[in-house]
C-alpha cells in the first residue's frame, strides 16, 4: 500500500514519515519544494505518477500572525490547496487525511470541544483552516479531518523550542496564564494517524491527554531543564498578542478513544520529547 505525505518537511510531516517508514506501507514524502499544494498541476502530476492508496496532507501556512496580513496566501494554501488535494484523492480513489486545528473554534467554551461543536474561527489562520476542512469534506466523502492543538516536534517552530531557547539567556520570561489548550507531541499524532488509516472517515480530535495554560507548560519545560528562570504569569491582555488566540481550545478525545486509540498525558509526551532533545539525537 502506498502513502503520499505532503508538507513532509514540517514538524508533523517529519514525524509521520519516520513512523510510517517503519511499517509495511511504502511512503512517498513530498516537501514544499517538491510539491506545492497551491499548485494544482504539480499535485495532479504527483498523484498520476504515484497512484497512492492514501494521501496525507500535513502542509499548511501555519504562521498565525502573518496570515492576518497575507490573507490571499492563507486561503490559497490552507483552503484551496486542500480542495485540490481532496479532488485528486477522489480521482485516484485514495483515502484522504487532512490535518486541522483547534483554532477553528472561538475559544469561548469552558469544556473540551467535540467534533460536533460548531466551528467559529476568529483569526484568518483559523478561517482558512475551516475553509480547507469544509472544501475537503464537501469534495470527497472519503476524507478524514484530524484536528490537533499546540503541536511541537523536533526542529519545529513551536512554543516548547522557544522557551528552551529563551531559557539559555533569560532570567525572566513572561508567559500568558489565561489561555488553555493541550500541548501535543507531533510523534503522538503520527502514531494515532497510523491507527486511523484503517478507521472510518470523518472528523477526529487528536491531542495528548489533559490540558494546561501556556504558563503551566512553560513551568514544566523549565523544571525539566532544571534552569534558574522565573516564569512570570501575565494575562493575554497584558501580553498584547497581535493576533488574539482562543482562550480555551481543549479538544475532546472521546471519539478517538471509542475507536480504540488512546494518547498519553501531555506531560509524558513532553518528557520524552525533552529527553530526546537533551540527548541531542540527530533527526
Ligand atoms: N503548529 C501547531 O501548533 C498546530 C496546531 C494545530 C494544528 N496544526 C496543524 O498541523 C499541521 C502540521 O503543522 P506543523 O506544526 O507540522 O506545521 P509546520 O511545521 O509549519 O509544517 C508545515 C509544512 O508545510 C509546508 N508548506 C507551507 N506551504 C506549503 C505549500 N504551499 N505546499 C506544500 N507545503 C507547504 C511548510 O514549508 P515551509 O516551512 O518551507 O513554508 C512546512 O514544511 C498543519 O495543518 C497545521 O495547521 C498545527
Short mmCIF file of N, CA and C and ligand atoms in Angstrom, two decimals, residues 7 9-13 32 35-38 58-62 77 99-102 125 129 148-151, ligand 1:
data_model
loop_
_atom_site.label_atom_id
_atom_site.label_comp_id
_atom_site.label_asym_id
_atom_site.label_seq_id
_atom_site.Cartn_x
_atom_site.Cartn_y
_atom_site.Cartn_z
N UNK A 7 3.80 18.22 2.62
CA UNK A 7 4.27 19.01 3.77
C UNK A 7 5.25 18.21 4.60
N UNK A 9 8.28 18.27 5.08
CA UNK A 9 9.40 18.94 5.73
C UNK A 9 9.00 19.63 7.02
N UNK A 10 7.71 19.61 7.38
CA UNK A 10 7.23 20.29 8.59
C UNK A 10 7.41 19.41 9.83
N UNK A 11 7.07 19.95 11.00
CA UNK A 11 7.33 19.18 12.23
C UNK A 11 6.48 17.91 12.30
N UNK A 12 5.21 17.99 11.92
CA UNK A 12 4.39 16.77 11.93
C UNK A 12 4.76 15.86 10.74
N UNK A 13 4.98 16.48 9.58
CA UNK A 13 5.34 15.71 8.39
C UNK A 13 6.55 14.82 8.64
N UNK A 32 7.64 20.99 0.48
CA UNK A 32 7.07 22.11 -0.28
C UNK A 32 7.80 22.32 -1.61
N UNK A 35 6.43 19.41 -3.96
CA UNK A 35 5.02 19.62 -4.36
C UNK A 35 4.45 20.78 -3.56
N UNK A 36 4.09 21.84 -4.29
CA UNK A 36 3.43 22.99 -3.68
C UNK A 36 1.92 22.71 -3.74
N UNK A 37 1.27 22.63 -2.59
CA UNK A 37 -0.16 22.24 -2.61
C UNK A 37 -1.07 23.32 -3.19
N UNK A 38 -0.51 24.50 -3.40
CA UNK A 38 -1.30 25.55 -4.06
C UNK A 38 -1.16 25.47 -5.59
N UNK A 58 -0.08 17.24 5.51
CA UNK A 58 0.35 17.95 6.72
C UNK A 58 0.81 19.37 6.37
N UNK A 59 0.78 19.70 5.07
CA UNK A 59 1.24 21.03 4.63
C UNK A 59 0.22 22.09 5.02
N UNK A 60 0.72 23.24 5.43
CA UNK A 60 -0.18 24.36 5.75
C UNK A 60 0.65 25.62 5.89
N UNK A 61 -0.02 26.74 5.76
CA UNK A 61 0.60 28.03 6.08
C UNK A 61 0.25 28.26 7.55
N UNK A 62 1.21 28.05 8.44
CA UNK A 62 0.92 27.96 9.88
C UNK A 62 1.28 29.23 10.68
N UNK A 77 -3.38 28.44 0.31
CA UNK A 77 -2.71 27.20 0.76
C UNK A 77 -3.66 26.36 1.64
N UNK A 99 -4.86 17.51 8.07
CA UNK A 99 -4.66 17.95 9.46
C UNK A 99 -5.26 19.34 9.65
N UNK A 100 -6.04 19.49 10.71
CA UNK A 100 -6.59 20.80 11.03
C UNK A 100 -6.29 21.17 12.49
N UNK A 101 -6.98 22.16 12.96
CA UNK A 101 -6.52 22.82 14.19
C UNK A 101 -7.64 23.19 15.18
N UNK A 102 -7.26 23.34 16.44
CA UNK A 102 -8.17 23.85 17.47
C UNK A 102 -8.58 25.30 17.18
N UNK A 125 -6.00 32.69 10.03
CA UNK A 125 -5.47 31.31 10.03
C UNK A 125 -6.60 30.31 10.29
N UNK A 129 -8.24 27.53 7.71
CA UNK A 129 -8.23 26.10 8.03
C UNK A 129 -9.67 25.55 8.01
N UNK A 148 -5.78 18.88 15.69
CA UNK A 148 -4.89 18.77 16.83
C UNK A 148 -4.59 20.16 17.38
N UNK A 149 -3.75 20.24 18.42
CA UNK A 149 -3.52 21.56 19.05
C UNK A 149 -2.12 21.66 19.64
N UNK A 150 -1.64 22.88 19.78
CA UNK A 150 -0.39 23.22 20.48
C UNK A 150 0.72 22.20 20.16
N UNK A 151 0.94 22.02 18.89
CA UNK A 151 1.84 20.97 18.38
C UNK A 151 3.32 21.35 18.55
N1 LIG B 1 1.83 24.01 14.97
C1 LIG B 1 0.74 23.94 15.72
O1 LIG B 1 0.72 24.34 16.89
C2 LIG B 1 -0.51 23.32 15.16
C3 LIG B 1 -1.63 23.20 15.99
C4 LIG B 1 -2.78 22.62 15.48
C5 LIG B 1 -2.82 22.17 14.17
N2 LIG B 1 -1.72 22.32 13.38
C6 LIG B 1 -1.82 21.83 12.00
O2 LIG B 1 -0.99 20.71 11.90
C7 LIG B 1 -0.45 20.61 10.58
C8 LIG B 1 1.04 20.47 10.66
O3 LIG B 1 1.57 21.60 11.33
P1 LIG B 1 3.10 21.75 11.68
O4 LIG B 1 3.17 22.33 13.03
O5 LIG B 1 3.84 20.50 11.34
O6 LIG B 1 3.48 22.92 10.65
P2 LIG B 1 4.88 23.29 10.01
O7 LIG B 1 6.00 22.77 10.82
O8 LIG B 1 4.78 24.74 9.71
O9 LIG B 1 4.84 22.45 8.66
C9 LIG B 1 4.04 22.79 7.59
C10 LIG B 1 4.82 22.45 6.35
O10 LIG B 1 4.04 22.82 5.21
C11 LIG B 1 4.90 23.43 4.30
N3 LIG B 1 4.16 24.27 3.37
C12 LIG B 1 3.76 25.55 3.51
N4 LIG B 1 3.13 25.96 2.39
C13 LIG B 1 3.12 24.90 1.54
C14 LIG B 1 2.65 24.71 0.23
N5 LIG B 1 2.05 25.69 -0.45
N6 LIG B 1 2.82 23.50 -0.35
C15 LIG B 1 3.45 22.50 0.31
N7 LIG B 1 3.94 22.63 1.54
C16 LIG B 1 3.77 23.82 2.16
C17 LIG B 1 5.87 24.23 5.14
O11 LIG B 1 7.02 24.55 4.40
P3 LIG B 1 7.83 25.90 4.76
O12 LIG B 1 8.14 25.82 6.21
O13 LIG B 1 9.02 25.83 3.87
O14 LIG B 1 6.90 27.03 4.44
C18 LIG B 1 6.15 23.22 6.25
O15 LIG B 1 7.19 22.34 5.89
C19 LIG B 1 -0.94 21.85 9.85
O16 LIG B 1 -2.09 21.52 9.12
C20 LIG B 1 -1.33 22.81 10.96
O17 LIG B 1 -2.34 23.70 10.54
C21 LIG B 1 -0.56 22.87 13.85
#
